[in-house]
Amino acid sequence: MVNGYSPKSLQQALLIRSKEAVIPYAGGTDLMVQNKKGAVYLFLNKIDELRQITDDGEYIRIGAAVTFTEGLKSDLIPQIMKEAVSRIAAPAIRNAGTFGGNLGNASDKADSVLIEVAMGAKVRLLSVGRERIMPVEEFFIKRGNTALADDEIIAEILLPKDKCSAPFYYKKVGGRNALAISRVALAGVYEIKDGVIASFSAAAIAGGGVFQRYPEIEAGFIGKTADEIKANKSEYLKAYSEKLTFARGRVSAEYRKTVIMNLIGDYIDTL
Ligand SMILES: Cc1cc2nc3c(=O)[nH]c(=O)nc-3n(C[C@H](O)[C@H](O)[C@H](O)COP(=O)(O)OP(=O)(O)OC[C@H]3O[C@@H](n4cnc5c(N)ncnc54)[C@H](O)[C@@H]3O)c2cc1C
């Protein structure tokens, strides 16, 4: 039997979280398979404040308890996120699994988190009387470890609106398509203004416990035309192959490297 609290408001949830050692529980798709003995859960999926997707002019704000299926139905969620989320597992998992849970689970293979890193998204954390907003890249320290404090919950994920309508690149390569947890994936957004690249990002899932993004290489794309970048493609690939690290997991480091380098080349070709 699953033991816990089922608050109806965010305020109630934060109060319980401040007083007891409870584990936030959204869709339970990760927690159910972890079998934490004696755990007391704080069920978040009945809290309306955490189930909204809103537009504040600067950010698209995704409530932590919004499910992937709800995200896919919303006109506010950008296409790059929809592409990533539509490939997560099977419908039953997408109906229960949430954006907040994907981030809270601290997996370096989390599909929606890769998109958040690529977009430069932020996370809003709440505890009683306190709010913290930080880049997702900072919040996700490494696999199994986030900056979440014991009295906090993830309230929202904030996607910068200027990146929501920007052209993007997204590819995930797994053993089996939809049911595979990402083994290797690349996501990026870019903007072209007056014929030159005005912003560029590339974030990778390649193992090793982190999402990899290299602003110093990205800076080398700015101010160039797509043709200039394509003409110097080998230089960009060299820069990435020197920086990216590839860990062995269910697949070899060499396999990951080959796939990621091919994806980066493909991304450059599509600019
Ligand atoms: C068969 C299967 C296939 C899967 N395939 C994929 C896949 O392809 N891609 C992928 O990315 N994931 C996949 N997953 C993993 C999982 O479905 C996702 O990580 C999902 O987003 C978790 O959301 P949840 O609401 O179910 O999280 P939960 O299980 O409820 O929680 C997960 C973690 O986040 C914490 N948490 C949840 N909400 C909050 C909050 N608001 N504040 C603070 N902490 C919180 C919990 O305490 C827990 O540590 C798969 C899982 C299964 C079982």
PDB file of C-alpha atoms and ligand atoms in Angstrom, residues 23-31 44 64 68 87-89 93 96-98 100-102 104-105 109-111 148 153-154 172 178 180-181, ligand 1:
ATOM      1  CA  ILE A  23       8.778  12.365  -1.327  1.00  0.00           C
ATOM      2  CA  PRO A  24       7.015  14.433  -4.015  1.00  0.00           C
ATOM      3  CA  TYR A  25       4.959  12.070  -6.209  1.00  0.00           C
ATOM      4  CA  ALA A  26       3.470  13.232  -9.511  1.00  0.00           C
ATOM      5  CA  GLY A  27       2.641  10.499 -12.044  1.00  0.00           C
ATOM      6  CA  GLY A  28       4.666   7.858 -10.221  1.00  0.00           C
ATOM      7  CA  THR A  29       6.074   6.357 -13.433  1.00  0.00           C
ATOM      8  CA  ASP A  30       9.617   6.552 -12.060  1.00  0.00           C
ATOM      9  CA  LEU A  31       8.761   6.122  -8.367  1.00  0.00           C
ATOM     10  CA  LEU A  44       0.926  16.421  -6.357  1.00  0.00           C
ATOM     11  CA  ALA A  64       5.242  20.617 -12.798  1.00  0.00           C
ATOM     12  CA  PHE A  68       3.136  14.714 -21.359  1.00  0.00           C
ATOM     13  CA  ARG A  87       8.597   9.808 -28.474  1.00  0.00           C
ATOM     14  CA  ILE A  88       8.528   9.127 -24.720  1.00  0.00           C
ATOM     15  CA  ALA A  89       7.563   5.528 -24.011  1.00  0.00           C
ATOM     16  CA  ILE A  93       3.393   6.429 -19.529  1.00  0.00           C
ATOM     17  CA  ALA A  96       0.763   9.737 -16.198  1.00  0.00           C
ATOM     18  CA  GLY A  97       4.358  10.999 -16.556  1.00  0.00           C
ATOM     19  CA  THR A  98       4.869  14.709 -15.915  1.00  0.00           C
ATOM     20  CA  GLY A 100       8.188  18.040 -13.217  1.00  0.00           C
ATOM     21  CA  GLY A 101       8.765  14.323 -12.630  1.00  0.00           C
ATOM     22  CA  ASN A 102      11.029  14.050 -15.667  1.00  0.00           C
ATOM     23  CA  GLY A 104      12.875  15.686 -10.571  1.00  0.00           C
ATOM     24  CA  ASN A 105      13.958  12.159 -11.448  1.00  0.00           C
ATOM     25  CA  LYS A 109      18.459  10.591 -20.439  1.00  0.00           C
ATOM     26  CA  ALA A 110      15.262  12.548 -19.682  1.00  0.00           C
ATOM     27  CA  ASP A 111      13.830  13.632 -23.017  1.00  0.00           C
ATOM     28  CA  LEU A 148      16.221  20.646  -5.034  1.00  0.00           C
ATOM     29  CA  ILE A 153       8.982  21.313  -4.808  1.00  0.00           C
ATOM     30  CA  ILE A 154       9.360  22.007  -8.508  1.00  0.00           C
ATOM     31  CA  LYS A 172      16.808  10.823 -30.743  1.00  0.00           C
ATOM     32  CA  ALA A 178       9.188   5.076 -28.818  1.00  0.00           C
ATOM     33  CA  ALA A 180      13.532   3.344 -25.764  1.00  0.00           C
ATOM     34  CA  ILE A 181      14.921   5.623 -23.106  1.00  0.00           C
TER      35      ILE A 181
HETATM   36  C1  LIG B   1       8.321   1.935 -19.270  1.00  0.00           C
HETATM   37  C2  LIG B   1       8.879   3.313 -19.059  1.00  0.00           C
HETATM   38  C3  LIG B   1       9.373   4.010 -20.143  1.00  0.00           C
HETATM   39  C4  LIG B   1       9.919   5.284 -19.976  1.00  0.00           C
HETATM   40  N1  LIG B   1      10.379   5.958 -21.079  1.00  0.00           N
HETATM   41  C5  LIG B   1      10.917   7.183 -20.940  1.00  0.00           C
HETATM   42  C6  LIG B   1      11.411   7.894 -22.070  1.00  0.00           C
HETATM   43  O1  LIG B   1      11.371   7.426 -23.215  1.00  0.00           O
HETATM   44  N2  LIG B   1      11.941   9.122 -21.864  1.00  0.00           N
HETATM   45  C7  LIG B   1      12.007   9.684 -20.627  1.00  0.00           C
HETATM   46  O2  LIG B   1      12.500  10.806 -20.510  1.00  0.00           O
HETATM   47  N3  LIG B   1      11.530   9.037 -19.540  1.00  0.00           N
HETATM   48  C8  LIG B   1      10.991   7.806 -19.666  1.00  0.00           C
HETATM   49  N4  LIG B   1      10.529   7.145 -18.550  1.00  0.00           N
HETATM   50  C9  LIG B   1      10.663   7.755 -17.223  1.00  0.00           C
HETATM   51  C10 LIG B   1       9.430   8.521 -16.656  1.00  0.00           C
HETATM   52  O3  LIG B   1       8.240   8.147 -17.274  1.00  0.00           O
HETATM   53  C11 LIG B   1       9.632  10.041 -16.769  1.00  0.00           C
HETATM   54  O4  LIG B   1      10.825  10.420 -16.111  1.00  0.00           O
HETATM   55  C12 LIG B   1       8.449  10.841 -16.204  1.00  0.00           C
HETATM   56  O5  LIG B   1       8.537  12.164 -16.663  1.00  0.00           O
HETATM   57  C13 LIG B   1       8.400  10.874 -14.690  1.00  0.00           C
HETATM   58  O6  LIG B   1       7.295  11.673 -14.308  1.00  0.00           O
HETATM   59  P1  LIG B   1       6.340  11.247 -13.096  1.00  0.00           P
HETATM   60  O7  LIG B   1       5.352  12.319 -12.937  1.00  0.00           O
HETATM   61  O8  LIG B   1       5.813   9.887 -13.327  1.00  0.00           O
HETATM   62  O9  LIG B   1       7.415  11.250 -11.927  1.00  0.00           O
HETATM   63  P2  LIG B   1       7.357  10.513 -10.510  1.00  0.00           P
HETATM   64  O10 LIG B   1       7.650   9.072 -10.669  1.00  0.00           O
HETATM   65  O11 LIG B   1       6.135  10.900  -9.765  1.00  0.00           O
HETATM   66  O12 LIG B   1       8.618  11.240  -9.822  1.00  0.00           O
HETATM   67  C14 LIG B   1       9.913  11.118 -10.377  1.00  0.00           C
HETATM   68  C15 LIG B   1      10.907  11.864  -9.478  1.00  0.00           C
HETATM   69  O13 LIG B   1      10.658  13.270  -9.534  1.00  0.00           O
HETATM   70  C16 LIG B   1      10.319  13.767  -8.228  1.00  0.00           C
HETATM   71  N5  LIG B   1       9.250  14.756  -8.440  1.00  0.00           N
HETATM   72  C17 LIG B   1       8.113  14.573  -9.161  1.00  0.00           C
HETATM   73  N6  LIG B   1       7.418  15.734  -9.191  1.00  0.00           N
HETATM   74  C18 LIG B   1       8.121  16.641  -8.458  1.00  0.00           C
HETATM   75  C19 LIG B   1       7.923  18.017  -8.114  1.00  0.00           C
HETATM   76  N7  LIG B   1       6.875  18.733  -8.561  1.00  0.00           N
HETATM   77  N8  LIG B   1       8.841  18.620  -7.327  1.00  0.00           N
HETATM   78  C20 LIG B   1       9.938  17.938  -6.896  1.00  0.00           C
HETATM   79  N9  LIG B   1      10.182  16.648  -7.204  1.00  0.00           N
HETATM   80  C21 LIG B   1       9.286  16.009  -7.985  1.00  0.00           C
HETATM   81  C22 LIG B   1       9.900  12.562  -7.410  1.00  0.00           C
HETATM   82  O14 LIG B   1      10.111  12.740  -6.023  1.00  0.00           O
HETATM   83  C23 LIG B   1      10.801  11.488  -8.003  1.00  0.00           C
HETATM   84  O15 LIG B   1      12.096  11.570  -7.439  1.00  0.00           O
HETATM   85  C24 LIG B   1       9.969   5.864 -18.687  1.00  0.00           C
HETATM   86  C25 LIG B   1       9.462   5.172 -17.573  1.00  0.00           C
HETATM   87  C26 LIG B   1       8.919   3.913 -17.749  1.00  0.00           C
HETATM   88  C27 LIG B   1       8.372   3.184 -16.543  1.00  0.00           C
END
